[in-house]
Backbone as a ProteinNet text record, in pm:
[ID]
protein_1_A
[PRIMARY]
XXXXXXXXXXXXXXXXXXXXXXXXXXXXXXXXXXXXXXXXXXXXXXXXXXXXXXXXXXXXXXXXXXXXXXXXXXXXXXXXXXXXXXXXXXXXXXXXXXXXXXXXXXXXXXXXXXXXXXXXXXXXXXXXXXXXXXXXXXXXXXXXXXXXXXXXXXXXXXXXXXXXXXXXXXXXXXXXXXXXXXXXXXXXXXXXXXXXXXXXXXXXXXXXXXXXXXXXXXXXX
[TERTIARY]
-4140.7	-4063.9	-4122.6	-3982.7	-3988.9	-3839	-3849.6	-3742.7	-3643.3	-3709.8	-3621.2	-3657.4	-3594.4	-3644.3	-3522.1	-3634.3	-3596.3	-3625.5	-3473.5	-3498.7	-3515.4	-3629.4	-3643.3	-3657.1	-3500.3	-3457.7	-3448.2	-3418.8	-3420.2	-3516.4	-3676	-3785.6	-3780.5	-3709	-3699.1	-3595.9	-3580.3	-3421.5	-3396.8	-3308.3	-3162.1	-3097.9	-3196.4	-3159	-3175.5	-3172	-3249.7	-3127.3	-3018.7	-2910.2	-2851.1	-2949	-2983.2	-3115.3	-3200.6	-3284.2	-3330.6	-3175.2	-3205	-3108	-3101.6	-3001.7	-3034.7	-3108.3	-3128.2	-3299.8	-3368.6	-3488.3	-3510.5	-3678.2	-3684.5	-3815.1	-3898.9	-4003.9	-4112.3	-4237.8	-4290.3	-4250.1	-4174.2	-4126.2	-3993.6	-3933.8	-3816	-3682.8	-3749.8	-3656.3	-3583	-3478.8	-3423.2	-3455.7	-3532.2	-3571.4	-3478.5	-3449.4	-3408.7	-3427.7	-3324.2	-3350.8	-3344.5	-3193.2	-3111.7	-3094.5	-3131.3	-3011.6	-3013.3	-2898.3	-2890.7	-2826.2	-2855.1	-2867.1	-2966.6	-2916.5	-3041.9	-3065.7	-3115.1	-3133.2	-3056.4	-2941.1	-2819.5	-2738.5	-2652.1	-2572.1	-2408	-2401.9	-2282.8	-2280.2	-2396.8	-2425.3	-2535.7	-2477.1	-2571.9	-2591.5	-2677.1	-2719	-2766.5	-2713.9	-2796	-2828.7	-2896.6	-2930.9	-3072.9	-3094.9	-3231.7	-3248.8	-3203.1	-3203.5	-3293.1	-3275.5	-3378.8	-3474.2	-3457.7	-3527.9	-3638.5	-3766.7	-3880.5	-3947	-3857.7	-3919.6	-3913.9	-3773.7	-3683.3	-3637.2	-3568	-3468.4	-3385.8	-3325.5	-3224.8	-3071.6	-2990.6	-2881.4	-2776.5	-2849.2	-2826.3	-2874.3	-2992.5	-3014.6	-2972.1	-2951.3	-2822.3	-2677	-2606.9	-2511.9	-2515.2	-2650.4	-2646.5	-2647.1	-2702	-2737.8	-2610.7	-2562.7	-2412.5	-2299.6	-2321.7	-2253.3	-2262.4	-2372.4	-2409.2	-2429.7	-2414.2	-2395.1	-2217.9	-2163.2	-2006.5	-1995.8	-2061.2	-2006.3	-2037.3	-2211.3	-2246.5	-2127.9	-2075.5	-2030.6	-1864.4	-1824.9	-1695.3	-1740.1	-1827	-1898	-1915.6	-1941.3	-1968	-1803.4	-1740.3	-1633.4	-1514.2	-1497	-1470.6	-1461.1	-1631.2	-1626.5	-1604.3	-1574	-1536.4	-1401	-1299.6	-1200.2	-1105.9	-1173.2	-1115.7	-1048.5	-960.6	-896.9	-836.8	-929.4	-923.8	-802.4	-703.9	-583.2	-452.4	-490.3	-394.8	-471.8	-366.7	-410.2	-325.4	-364.2	-270.5	-313.9	-234.6	-258.6	-388.8	-465.1	-517.1	-492	-555.3	-495.8	-404	-506.5	-479.3	-347.3	-295.7	-211.2	-28.2	-72.5	34.6	32.9	-39.8	-44.7	30.1	2.2	91.5	181	273.3	400.6	469.2	411.1	531.9	544.2	411.8	471	541.5	551.1	660.9	758.3	786.4	956.1	965.3	899.7	937.6	849.2	857.9	750.4	741.4	798.4	807.7	720	608.3	430.8	359.3	296.5	230.5	65.5	-40.9	-182.2	-265.8	-316	-378.3	-525.1	-552.7	-716.3	-756.8	-751.4	-776.1	-801.8	-857.7	-813.9	-682.3	-698.5	-612.7	-473	-460.8	-332.8	-288.7	-412.8	-334.7	-279.8	-356.6	-289	-148.5	-153.4	10	77.7	67.5	168.1	211.9	79	134.9	184.4	162.1	269.9	370.5	397.2	512.7	631.2	583.6	634.8	640.1	639.9	610.2	756.6	880.7	967.1	1080.5	959.6	1005.9	857.7	894.2	768.1	716.8	569.8	482.7	413.2	387.5	338.5	231	129.2	-12.7	-56.4	-75.2	-138.9	-293.7	-363.1	-539	-563.5	-635.6	-654.7	-775.3	-842.6	-950	-901.8	-994.1	-1008.1	-979.6	-1095.9	-1170.1	-1091.1	-984	-930	-800.7	-782	-692.4	-556.3	-602.3	-480.6	-451.6	-453.8	-410.3	-347.2	-391.6	-323.5	-162.1	-181.5	-62.2	44.7	-28.2	65.3	135.3	60.7	140.1	248	303.2	458.2	610.5	514.9	602.5	607.8	466.5	482.5	581.8	575	634.1	788.1	836.2	932.1	1045.8	939.2	1045.1	988.4	889.5	945	1057.7	1065.6	1226.4	1359.2	1349.3	1473.7	1483.5	1363.2	1348.2	1334.2	1386.3	1357.7	1449	1400.5	1425.9	1436.9	1388.5	1375.7	1295.5	1154	1004.8	962.1	855.1	722.1	631.1	600.5	480.1	393.5	237.6	155.8	17	-41.8	-114.9	-272	-381.3	-484.5	-628	-702.7	-781.5	-867.7	-973.1	-1056.5	-1196.1	-1184.6	-1332.3	-1304.5	-1244	-1227	-1331.7	-1419.8	-1510.6	-1472.9	-1346.9	-1288.6	-1255	-1223	-1176.8	-1254.5	-1302.5	-1393	-1309.3	-1320.8	-1224.2	-1239.8	-1354.3	-1368.1	-1291.6	-1325.9	-1201.2	-1101.2	-1039.5	-899.4	-875.2	-913	-913.9	-903.4	-989.5	-975.1	-847.8	-795.7	-706.1	-618.6	-585.6	-444.8	-479.6	-568.7	-604.3	-660.7	-718.8	-693.3	-882	-871.7	-1021.5	-1092.6	-1226.6	-1304.6	-1188.6	-1178.9	-1115.7	-1242.1	-1202.8	-1306.1	-1248.4	-1172.9	-1124.5	-976.6	-954.2	-836.9	-794.3	-620	-485.4	-523.4	-497.2	-485.9	-366.4	-248	-146.6	-105.8	-123.9	-65.5	29.3	99.5	230.4	213	221.6	188.3	335.6	359.7	413.4	425.5	429.6	409.6	273.4	189.2	40.7	-45.2	-0.3	-76.6	1.7	-129.5	-89.9	-38.4	76.8	123.1	90.8	51.2	86.5	-24.6	-83.2	-147.4	-238	-194.7	-177.7	-290.9	-398.5	-456.9	-449.8	-372.6	-404.3	-249.4	-248.8	-161.1	-25.6	95.4	246.9	337.1	417.8	510.9	609.3	685.4	770.1	872.1	922.5	1016.8	926	765.5	742.7	703	644.9	622.9	767.4	897.9	1036.4	971.6	1008.9	982.5	886.4	813.1	722.1	761	806.3	884.7	1007.9	1070.8	1179.2	1159.5	1044.6	1045.4	994.3	935.9	898.4	992.5	1090.1	1228.6	1350.8	1414.6	1529.6	1648.6	1588.8	1722.8	1653.2	1535.9	1515.9	1542.3	1660.4	1734.8	1813.2	1766.7	1867.5	2008.5	2132.3	2243.4	2285.4
-11664.2	-11542.7	-11463.9	-11441.6	-11383.1	-11281.3	-11183	-11123.8	-11093.1	-11195.3	-11282	-11382.4	-11424.4	-11537.1	-11519.1	-11522	-11555	-11704.4	-11745.7	-11852.9	-11891.2	-11911.9	-11902.6	-12022.7	-12045.6	-12195	-12163.2	-12287.5	-12278.9	-12279.2	-12272.5	-12266.5	-12399.9	-12482.4	-12597.5	-12623	-12581.7	-12553.6	-12710.5	-12704.1	-12828.4	-12855.6	-12930.8	-12930.1	-13083.5	-13207.3	-13315.1	-13392.4	-13340.6	-13385.2	-13348.7	-13299.8	-13253.2	-13317.4	-13413.3	-13448.7	-13528.1	-13616.2	-13689.2	-13632.9	-13493.6	-13404.4	-13256.3	-13209.6	-13076.6	-13059.3	-12968.2	-12949.8	-12852.5	-12881.6	-12845.8	-12816	-12676	-12680.2	-12748.8	-12778.1	-12864	-12831.3	-12750.7	-12684.7	-12708.3	-12762.4	-12842	-12700.7	-12579	-12512.8	-12503.2	-12472.6	-12523.1	-12422.7	-12476	-12386.6	-12325.7	-12169.4	-12133.8	-12086.9	-12112.4	-12094.1	-11992.1	-11958.5	-11763.8	-11748.2	-11628.3	-11559.5	-11638.3	-11714.3	-11815.2	-11948.6	-11947.5	-12130	-12187.8	-12321.1	-12397.8	-12486	-12631.2	-12697.5	-12754.8	-12723.2	-12842.1	-12733.4	-12731.5	-12606.3	-12614.2	-12519.1	-12521.3	-12515.3	-12528.7	-12562.2	-12386.2	-12350.2	-12190.3	-12213	-12167.7	-12154.9	-12005	-11989.9	-11895	-11904.2	-11781	-11768.9	-11849.9	-11873.4	-11951.5	-12080.9	-12143.5	-12291.4	-12282.4	-12168.2	-12089.9	-11982.3	-11920.3	-11802.5	-11817.1	-11846.6	-11913.4	-11766.7	-11634	-11589.6	-11459.3	-11364.9	-11284.6	-11334	-11397	-11499.9	-11445.4	-11347.7	-11261.2	-11263	-11234.2	-11223.5	-11135.1	-11009.9	-10902.2	-10976	-11067.1	-11099.1	-11203	-11278.1	-11407.6	-11372.7	-11249.3	-11246.1	-11140.1	-11022.9	-11036.7	-11136.2	-11244.5	-11375.9	-11475.1	-11491.6	-11527.5	-11430.3	-11352.9	-11212.1	-11324.6	-11293.8	-11264.2	-11410.9	-11537.3	-11653.4	-11668.5	-11600.2	-11629.7	-11572.5	-11460	-11353.4	-11436.8	-11545	-11630	-11733.1	-11758.6	-11955.7	-11861.1	-11739.1	-11697.9	-11697.2	-11658.9	-11606.1	-11792.7	-11883.8	-12002	-12069.4	-12037.9	-12120.7	-12047.5	-11892.9	-11850.4	-11935.2	-11963.6	-11970.3	-12127.6	-12196.7	-12361.7	-12356.7	-12263.5	-12279.1	-12210.2	-12230.1	-12183.8	-12060.1	-12070.7	-11953.4	-11883.7	-11784.2	-11796.6	-11706.4	-11658.6	-11627.4	-11743.5	-11819.4	-11965	-12087.3	-12100.4	-12190.5	-12300.2	-12465.3	-12560	-12667.3	-12745.1	-12905.8	-12956.8	-13043.4	-13178	-13163	-13167.8	-13246.6	-13349.9	-13447.5	-13581	-13623.4	-13534.8	-13541.3	-13494.5	-13377.6	-13345.2	-13417.1	-13471.9	-13570.9	-13709.7	-13769.2	-13828	-13791.1	-13714.8	-13657.8	-13626.6	-13610.9	-13598.4	-13724.1	-13805.7	-13928.1	-14000.5	-13998.9	-14057.4	-13990.4	-13884.4	-13800.9	-13904	-13889	-13957.2	-13994.3	-14073.8	-14119.5	-14053.6	-13913.6	-13878.6	-13817.5	-13836.7	-13749.8	-13888.4	-13928.2	-14009.2	-13947	-14011	-14023.6	-14075.4	-13995.6	-13974.5	-14051.1	-14176.7	-14235.3	-14254.8	-14289.6	-14297.8	-14223.4	-14218.1	-14179.1	-14272.7	-14446.3	-14531.7	-14484.1	-14459.9	-14419.6	-14264.8	-14135.4	-14051.5	-14052.4	-14161.9	-14212.1	-14247.1	-14342	-14401.8	-14280.8	-14221.6	-14134.7	-14018.5	-13967.5	-13856.3	-13935.4	-14073.1	-14131.6	-14139.3	-14163.7	-14214.1	-14037.8	-13968.7	-13837.3	-13794.2	-13852.4	-13774.9	-13676.3	-13701.5	-13634.9	-13538.3	-13539.4	-13459.9	-13309.9	-13260.4	-13174.6	-13261.6	-13258.1	-13336.4	-13184.5	-13197.1	-13076.8	-13192.2	-13147.6	-13191.2	-13087.4	-13141.3	-13078.8	-13111.6	-13036.7	-13087.6	-13007	-13058.4	-13050.4	-13114.7	-13044.8	-13079.7	-13163.4	-13234.6	-13223.5	-13157.5	-13084.8	-12906	-12780.2	-12822.9	-12690.5	-12661.3	-12553.7	-12478	-12477.7	-12349.6	-12347.5	-12471.9	-12592.3	-12653.8	-12747.4	-12730	-12793.2	-12739.4	-12605.9	-12508.5	-12560.2	-12594.5	-12621.9	-12741.9	-12837.1	-12970.5	-12993.9	-12926.7	-12966.7	-12854.4	-12759.5	-12668	-12764.8	-12854.2	-12952.8	-13031.3	-13088	-13191	-13193.3	-13090.7	-13016.6	-12988.9	-12981	-12919.2	-13037.6	-13165.4	-13305.5	-13355	-13339.6	-13357.6	-13292.7	-13196.2	-13082.1	-13158.3	-13191.9	-13184.9	-13352	-13473.1	-13534.1	-13626.8	-13678.8	-13720.1	-13693.7	-13541.5	-13413.4	-13384.5	-13372.4	-13352	-13417.8	-13467.8	-13590	-13451.8	-13536.2	-13494.6	-13536.7	-13521.8	-13595.7	-13518.3	-13576.5	-13477.5	-13558.8	-13492.7	-13510.3	-13484.7	-13525.3	-13495.2	-13513.4	-13380.4	-13345.4	-13387.7	-13460	-13511.2	-13646.7	-13697.9	-13836.4	-13910.2	-13965.9	-13999	-14098.1	-14153.6	-14243.2	-14194.1	-14103.3	-14014.6	-13956.4	-13918.8	-13785.3	-13704	-13593.8	-13456.7	-13424.3	-13422.7	-13356	-13463.1	-13593.7	-13649.2	-13602.2	-13581.3	-13591.8	-13459.9	-13338.3	-13206.7	-13217.9	-13318.7	-13322.3	-13422.2	-13513.7	-13586.1	-13469.8	-13402.6	-13330.8	-13186	-13174.5	-13047	-12896.6	-12921.7	-12770.7	-12747.6	-12640.9	-12567.9	-12662.8	-12682.7	-12732.4	-12646.2	-12784.5	-12687.6	-12667.9	-12528.7	-12465.1	-12410.5	-12441.6	-12371.7	-12493.7	-12496.6	-12573.7	-12417.8	-12502.1	-12545.4	-12512.7	-12594.6	-12605	-12635.7	-12583.4	-12650.5	-12621.2	-12800.6	-12787.1	-12830.1	-12718.9	-12836.6	-12856.2	-12987.6	-13053.2	-13118.2	-13038.1	-13137.1	-13181.4	-13275.6	-13377.4	-13409.6	-13427.8	-13447	-13378.5	-13229.8	-13139.6	-12999.6	-12924.8	-12810	-12715.4	-12659.8	-12566.7	-12431.3	-12434	-12369.7	-12413.5	-12295.9	-12375	-12258.7	-12219.4	-12174	-12189.2	-12090.2	-12187.6	-12005	-12116.1	-11988.7	-12070.8	-12049.9	-12044.9	-11963.6	-12038.6	-11911.6	-12001.4	-11956.5	-11937.6	-12056.2	-12163.8	-12234.1	-12185	-12055	-11977.1	-11942.4	-11887.1	-11869.2	-12001.5	-12151.4	-12224.4	-12323.5	-12277.9	-12300.7	-12190.3	-12106.3	-12037.9	-12054.4	-12146.5	-12165.2	-12311.9	-12365.3	-12515.1	-12458	-12372.2	-12362.4	-12290.1	-12215.1	-12155.8	-12222	-12342.8	-12462.9	-12521.3	-12578.2	-12650.1	-12605.4	-12531.8	-12484.3	-12638.8	-12771.3	-12851.3	-12889	-12810	-12845.4	-12738.5	-12653.1	-12543.8	-12618.6	-12619.1	-12621.4	-12595.9	-12696.4	-12658.2	-12606.8
-3356.1	-3321.9	-3195.2	-3120.2	-3026.7	-2992.7	-2906.6	-2875	-2808.6	-2762.4	-2658	-2576.3	-2464.4	-2343	-2270.1	-2121.2	-2003.9	-1944.4	-1883.5	-1794.9	-1668.8	-1630.2	-1477.4	-1502.1	-1388.6	-1309.3	-1166.4	-1091.8	-954.9	-863.5	-920	-890.5	-707.3	-725.5	-676.1	-563.7	-437.3	-343.8	-354.6	-398.6	-442.2	-265.7	-197.6	-79.4	24.2	-118.1	-102.9	-29.8	-90	-1.6	154.8	162.4	343.8	422.8	314	415	501.5	535.6	642.8	778.7	758.6	829.1	905.7	816	812.1	827.6	901.7	901.7	811.6	718.1	601.3	616.7	532.7	544.2	395.3	386.6	329.4	166.5	124.1	6.1	-31.6	77.7	83.3	66.1	110.2	203.6	332.4	341.8	481.6	602.3	706	776.7	879.1	912.4	961.8	1155.5	1249.7	1351.2	1410.9	1394.4	1455	1313.4	1315.9	1148.5	1072.4	1045.7	901.2	996.8	1074.9	1165.9	1099.1	1097.8	1022.9	1203.2	1191.1	1312.6	1380.2	1294.1	1350.2	1372.9	1507.7	1579.3	1493.5	1460.6	1431.2	1215.5	1171.3	994.6	994.1	871.1	835.7	686.2	686.1	519.4	469.9	349.5	301.6	134.3	109.6	-47.8	-73.5	-153.8	-228.9	-177.9	-98.2	-28.5	84.7	138.7	267.6	248	103.3	100.5	33.9	7.2	-71.3	-109.8	-57.4	-101.1	-223.3	-192.7	-239.4	-388.7	-336.5	-476.9	-521.9	-517.7	-545.1	-493.7	-654.6	-590.8	-477.2	-471.1	-379.7	-220.3	-199.8	-98.7	-64.5	-146.6	-147.1	-54.6	-140.6	-67.4	111.6	106	273.3	345.1	279.8	387.5	356.1	275.3	304.1	417.1	339.2	483.4	633.5	633.2	816.2	822.9	735.6	765.9	768.4	718.7	754.8	889.9	968.7	1090.3	1141.6	1133.6	1295.1	1257.6	1119.8	1141.9	1239.4	1169.4	1283.8	1439.6	1436.8	1622.2	1677	1612.4	1674.5	1662.3	1567.1	1578	1660	1618.5	1778.7	1928.5	1938.4	2058.7	2075.7	2010.4	2015	2010.3	2005	1974.8	1868.2	1767.3	1612.5	1633.9	1559.9	1537.8	1359.3	1330	1134.4	1089.9	1177.1	1192.9	1176.8	1217.1	1179.7	1157.5	1032.4	904.6	913.3	932.8	908.3	817.1	821	816.8	906.8	864	1003.1	1028.7	1228.5	1310.3	1322.7	1271.7	1288.1	1203.5	1063.1	991.1	1074.4	1193.6	1233.9	1318.3	1391.4	1479.5	1467.5	1348.9	1315.4	1253	1210.1	1157.2	1288.3	1403.8	1498.5	1596.3	1561.7	1618.9	1571.9	1453	1341.9	1359.1	1389.3	1483.5	1601.2	1703.5	1797.1	1901.1	2019.4	2080.6	2228	2212.7	2397.5	2470.7	2391.9	2420.2	2448.4	2596.8	2620.6	2594.9	2506.7	2496.5	2618.2	2695.8	2771	2754.7	2730.8	2661	2781.4	2940.7	3022.6	3155.7	3268.5	3397.9	3448.3	3423.2	3509.4	3431	3284.4	3205.7	3295.8	3320.3	3376.4	3524.4	3586.5	3710.2	3712.5	3643.6	3604.9	3588.6	3481.5	3453	3501.2	3612.2	3755.8	3818.9	3864.2	3978.9	3927.5	3795.1	3712.1	3751.1	3686.2	3707	3817.1	3985.8	4104.3	4116.2	4068.9	4090.4	3983.2	3860.8	3728.5	3691.6	3647.5	3578.7	3484.6	3488.1	3386	3365.7	3147.4	3081.7	2989.3	3025.5	2937.1	2846.9	2750.7	2624.1	2621	2668.5	2635.3	2480.1	2433.3	2294.1	2217.6	2067.2	2062.7	1921.7	1854.2	1717.6	1625.2	1655.2	1591.3	1599.7	1735.6	1730.5	1677.5	1552.6	1467.3	1551	1667.7	1775.3	1827.1	1823.9	1887.7	1809	1665.6	1557.1	1538.6	1539.7	1524.7	1668.7	1736.8	1889.4	1889.8	1808.6	1816.8	1792.3	1689	1656.9	1730.9	1806.9	1893.3	2000.5	2066.9	2170.1	2141	2043.7	2039.1	1978.1	1975.7	2011.4	2082.3	2207.6	2336.3	2400.9	2351	2379.3	2411.5	2298.8	2219.1	2311.8	2259.4	2350	2502.8	2601.8	2735.9	2795.6	2661.5	2702.4	2809.9	2921.6	2999.6	3127.9	3107.3	3209.6	3249.4	3155.8	3147.2	3090.8	3150.8	3087.2	3009.5	2899.1	2825.6	2798.5	2795	2741.3	2679.3	2648.8	2558.8	2562.3	2596.9	2628.2	2539.7	2487.5	2362.5	2444.1	2429.3	2519.9	2413.3	2315.2	2278	2252.2	2310.2	2367.1	2491.5	2467.9	2514.1	2589.7	2619	2653.1	2826	2842.9	2966.6	3036.8	3135.9	3232.1	3216.2	3168.1	3209.5	3330	3378.4	3524.5	3585.3	3619.9	3696.7	3693.1	3554.5	3544.7	3590.2	3579.8	3645.2	3782.5	3865.9	4016.9	4022.9	3933.8	3948.1	3960.7	3904.1	3901.2	3978.6	4077.8	4139.2	4071.6	3972.3	3859.5	3870.7	3793.2	3763	3655.4	3627.7	3471.8	3396.5	3283.8	3126.9	3062.2	3008	2967.7	2810	2794.4	2643.7	2610.5	2508.4	2437.4	2295.4	2330.9	2382.3	2531	2621.4	2742	2797.9	2907.2	2920.5	3059.7	3117.2	3260.1	3304.6	3394.3	3460.1	3583	3534.8	3718.6	3788.4	3933.6	4010.8	4163.5	4129.7	4252.9	4263	4146.9	4147.5	4107.4	4137.9	4113.6	4056.9	3994.2	3901.1	3909.4	3927.8	3970.6	3851.8	3772.6	3631.6	3522.3	3471.1	3396.2	3269.6	3131.6	3051.4	2915.6	2881.3	2779.6	2662	2566.5	2451.6	2359.6	2230.2	2131.2	2172.4	2200.9	2207.7	2133.2	2118.2	2044.7	2138.5	2049.1	2101.8	2270.2	2180.5	2286.8	2444.9	2424.9	2516.2	2629	2561.9	2618.7	2687.4	2614.1	2669.8	2843.4	2806.7	2929	3027.7	2982.3	3135.8	3154.6	3071.1	3126	3205.6	3204.3	3265.8	3411.5	3400.5	3542	3608.5	3608.8	3699.3	3778.7	3703.8	3757.3	3699.6	3827.1	3745.6	3684.7	3713.5	3649.5	3487.6	3451.9	3361.7	3200.4	3299.7	3191.1	3040.7	2940.8	2831.5	2858.8	2840.5	2880	2719.5
[MASK]
+++++++++++++++++++++++++++++++++++++++++++++++++++++++++++++++++++++++++++++++++++++++++++++++++++++++++++++++++++++++++++++++++++++++++++++++++++++++++++++++++++++++++++++++++++++++++++++++++++++++++++++++++++++++++++++

């Protein structure tokens, strides 16, 4: 006969799924490096799985807030934008490619050289993007729409900065511009040299204005 019963559960941290991925202590708790960051950059933890002492909902909530803020800071640093939500980049690119084949994918320095040479007599616009970048996802259909509008008058190409098949530093030297440190970055190339460079999420109207500013022959009729 008892007046009440309190079930104390969760004494063992449920972290086995991360055994081969994140550092854990002897008791199985995830090890934190700085704040809520785990042993892997970009992975943050909160709550009882990394708290062997307090184990309370209020402290877990506080840790969750810290982890969220750290995650946002990390994502901002690599090009994410929390204000923009879109479909995964691969699905966006797949949809664009289904609509038209007006954008050349630069997969090697050889392809880049051929493209620059072939576009020597007209404006070449290159979209440098990353698979991890949400602003890049937003720009993909805008860039594709411009490629369609300017078909035959302006060349358009895309370069995935995550692709290990091309040395980004060699590419920047090829088109005579500074190193790429942010995505999306748009390079406007004339006669093999970057004449305008913009690193930002923008509207189609803004992109069109930049295209037209570089060559009067590209004005839409």
